[in-house]
Coordinates of C-alpha atoms in Angstrom, one line a residue:
R1 CA -29.8 16.5 -35.2
A2 CA -30.7 13.0 -34.2
I3 CA -32.5 10.1 -36.0
H4 CA -34.1 7.3 -34.0
L5 CA -35.5 4.4 -36.0
R6 CA -36.5 1.2 -34.2
R7 CA -38.6 -1.6 -35.5
S8 CA -41.1 -3.2 -33.2
H9 CA -40.6 -6.9 -32.3
H10 CA -44.0 -7.5 -33.8
P11 CA -43.5 -9.9 -36.8
S12 CA -45.9 -7.9 -39.1
Y13 CA -43.6 -4.9 -39.2
P14 CA -41.3 -5.2 -42.2
Q15 CA -37.6 -4.2 -42.3
I16 CA -36.6 -0.9 -43.8
G17 CA -37.4 -1.2 -47.5
P18 CA -35.5 -0.2 -50.6
K19 CA -37.3 3.1 -51.0
A20 CA -36.7 4.2 -47.4
T21 CA -33.1 3.1 -47.6
A22 CA -32.6 5.0 -50.8
A23 CA -34.1 8.1 -49.3
L24 CA -32.0 7.9 -46.2
V25 CA -28.8 7.3 -48.2
A26 CA -29.7 10.3 -50.4
W27 CA -30.3 12.5 -47.4
L28 CA -27.4 11.6 -45.1
P29 CA -24.6 13.4 -47.1
S30 CA -26.5 16.7 -46.5
A31 CA -26.8 16.0 -42.7
S32 CA -23.5 17.5 -41.8
Q33 CA -24.6 18.4 -38.3
L34 CA -26.1 15.0 -37.5
K35 CA -25.0 14.0 -34.0
S36 CA -26.8 10.8 -33.4
L37 CA -28.0 7.9 -35.5
H38 CA -29.9 5.1 -33.7
M39 CA -31.1 2.3 -36.0
S40 CA -31.3 -0.7 -33.6
R41 CA -33.5 -3.6 -34.5
T42 CA -34.3 -2.5 -38.0
S43 CA -33.3 -5.7 -39.8
L44 CA -30.7 -3.9 -41.9
G45 CA -28.6 -6.9 -42.9
D46 CA -25.5 -6.4 -45.0
G47 CA -27.4 -5.3 -48.2
T48 CA -29.1 -2.3 -46.5
A49 CA -26.4 -1.5 -43.9
T50 CA -23.6 -1.1 -46.4
P51 CA -25.0 1.8 -48.4
I52 CA -26.1 3.6 -45.2
L53 CA -22.7 3.2 -43.7
Q54 CA -21.0 4.5 -46.9
A55 CA -23.3 7.5 -46.9
L56 CA -22.2 8.4 -43.3
V57 CA -18.6 8.9 -44.3
D58 CA -18.9 12.7 -44.5
T59 CA -20.9 13.1 -41.3
E60 CA -17.9 14.2 -39.2
S61 CA -20.1 15.5 -36.4
L62 CA -21.7 12.1 -35.6
T63 CA -21.0 11.3 -31.9
S64 CA -23.4 8.3 -31.4
L65 CA -24.1 5.4 -33.6
D66 CA -26.3 2.5 -32.6
L67 CA -26.7 -0.3 -35.1
S68 CA -27.4 -3.1 -32.6
D69 CA -29.4 -6.2 -33.5
N70 CA -29.4 -5.8 -37.2
D71 CA -27.9 -9.0 -38.7
I72 CA -25.0 -7.0 -40.1
G73 CA -22.4 -9.6 -41.1
V74 CA -18.9 -10.0 -42.5
V75 CA -19.7 -8.1 -45.7
G76 CA -21.2 -5.1 -43.8
S77 CA -18.3 -5.1 -41.3
A78 CA -15.9 -3.9 -44.1
A79 CA -18.0 -0.7 -44.5
L80 CA -18.4 -0.4 -40.7
G81 CA -14.7 -0.7 -40.1
Q82 CA -13.9 2.0 -42.6
L83 CA -16.6 4.3 -41.3
I84 CA -15.5 4.0 -37.6
G85 CA -12.0 5.3 -38.6
M86 CA -13.5 8.3 -40.4
L87 CA -15.7 9.7 -37.6
P88 CA -13.4 11.9 -35.4
A89 CA -16.2 12.9 -33.0
L90 CA -17.6 9.4 -32.4
R91 CA -18.0 8.8 -28.7
H92 CA -20.7 6.0 -28.4
L93 CA -20.8 2.9 -30.6
D94 CA -23.2 0.1 -30.1
I95 CA -22.9 -2.7 -32.7
S96 CA -24.0 -5.5 -30.4
W97 CA -26.2 -8.4 -31.5
N98 CA -24.9 -8.6 -35.1
K99 CA -23.0 -11.2 -36.9
L100 CA -19.7 -9.4 -37.4
G101 CA -17.7 -12.6 -36.8
V102 CA -18.6 -16.2 -37.6
D103 CA -19.0 -19.2 -35.4
V104 CA -16.2 -21.5 -36.5
R105 CA -18.3 -24.6 -35.8
H106 CA -21.1 -23.2 -38.0
A107 CA -18.6 -22.2 -40.7
Q108 CA -17.4 -25.7 -41.0
Q109 CA -20.9 -27.0 -41.5
Q110 CA -22.2 -24.3 -43.9
R111 CA -21.2 -22.9 -47.3
F112 CA -20.9 -19.1 -47.4
N113 CA -21.3 -16.8 -50.4
T114 CA -18.2 -16.0 -52.5
H115 CA -18.1 -12.3 -51.4
A116 CA -18.1 -13.2 -47.7
A117 CA -15.4 -15.8 -48.3
S118 CA -13.2 -13.3 -50.3
L119 CA -13.3 -10.9 -47.3
G120 CA -12.0 -13.7 -45.1
L121 CA -14.7 -15.6 -43.4
L122 CA -13.6 -15.0 -39.9
Q123 CA -12.3 -11.5 -40.4
G124 CA -15.4 -9.3 -40.0
G125 CA -14.7 -8.6 -36.3
C126 CA -11.1 -7.8 -37.2
L127 CA -12.1 -5.2 -39.8
V128 CA -14.3 -3.4 -37.3
A129 CA -11.5 -3.7 -34.6
E130 CA -8.9 -2.2 -37.0
G131 CA -11.2 0.8 -37.7
M132 CA -11.3 1.7 -34.0
A133 CA -7.5 2.4 -34.0
H134 CA -8.3 5.8 -35.6
S135 CA -11.3 6.6 -33.3
T136 CA -9.4 8.2 -30.5
S137 CA -12.3 10.1 -28.9
I138 CA -14.5 7.0 -28.4
R139 CA -15.8 6.5 -24.9
Y140 CA -18.3 3.6 -25.1
V141 CA -18.0 0.5 -27.3
N142 CA -20.4 -2.4 -27.3
V143 CA -19.5 -5.4 -29.5
S144 CA -21.2 -8.1 -27.4
W145 CA -23.0 -11.0 -29.1
N146 CA -21.1 -10.7 -32.4
R147 CA -19.2 -14.0 -32.7
F148 CA -15.9 -12.1 -32.4
S149 CA -12.9 -14.5 -32.5
D150 CA -9.8 -14.4 -30.2
E151 CA -8.0 -12.7 -33.1
A152 CA -10.6 -10.0 -33.4
C153 CA -10.6 -9.2 -29.7
Q154 CA -6.8 -9.0 -29.7
I155 CA -6.9 -6.5 -32.6
L156 CA -9.6 -4.6 -30.8
G157 CA -7.5 -4.4 -27.7
H158 CA -4.4 -3.2 -29.6
S159 CA -6.6 -0.7 -31.5
L160 CA -8.0 0.8 -28.3
N161 CA -4.7 0.6 -26.4
G162 CA -3.8 4.2 -25.4
H163 CA -7.3 5.6 -26.0
E164 CA -7.5 7.6 -22.8
S165 CA -11.1 8.6 -23.5
L166 CA -12.4 5.0 -23.4
E167 CA -14.7 4.4 -20.4
E168 CA -16.6 1.2 -21.2
L169 CA -15.9 -1.7 -23.5
D170 CA -18.3 -4.7 -23.7
V171 CA -17.0 -7.8 -25.4
S172 CA -19.2 -10.2 -23.6
H173 CA -20.8 -13.3 -25.3
N174 CA -18.3 -13.6 -28.0
F175 CA -16.1 -16.6 -28.9
I176 CA -13.1 -15.6 -26.9
D177 CA -10.9 -17.0 -24.2
A178 CA -9.1 -15.3 -21.3
A179 CA -5.9 -15.0 -23.2
A180 CA -7.6 -13.0 -26.0
C181 CA -8.6 -10.4 -23.5
M182 CA -5.0 -9.7 -22.4
V183 CA -3.4 -6.7 -24.1
R184 CA 0.1 -5.8 -23.2
T185 CA 1.4 -2.3 -23.3
P186 CA 4.5 -2.1 -25.5
P187 CA 7.8 -1.8 -23.6
Q188 CA 9.1 1.7 -23.2

């Protein structure tokens, strides 16, 4: 019922390879009773994370997802945002230490691939935040160290507004100011 994959910090251990990814992607649709998937520090990146996230769509029993420290970027955030909204039982989400947003200063100095640009360079955090609007049973969310922008944090706040089950939200170490953390309740 639970899968825990973690890569050692030792540099000689490789990331999850194409064969392991293909096997996991093939197996996940049959894992209808899977409750917990922990793949922190497995160097997934967008290319490996995206098919895994897409394979999890029918895993409605998933209550805990940990994809922390995986270099998931703007491209993978589209699949992640979609998935979050399709997991009704999700209670625990840790996607810290990824690259779901982009450092504006870095974006001005670098050229990014066309696919990332077509998604909207600074919108990765927004895509994830929008997905959380439909995850009403979520209790713990960690999006720290993701380069979330003010806009992404505002969308996250609005998406989670009214989620009575939410107990902990960590948005630390992102590119946000105090105003971005303010979420107003709509007038009644």
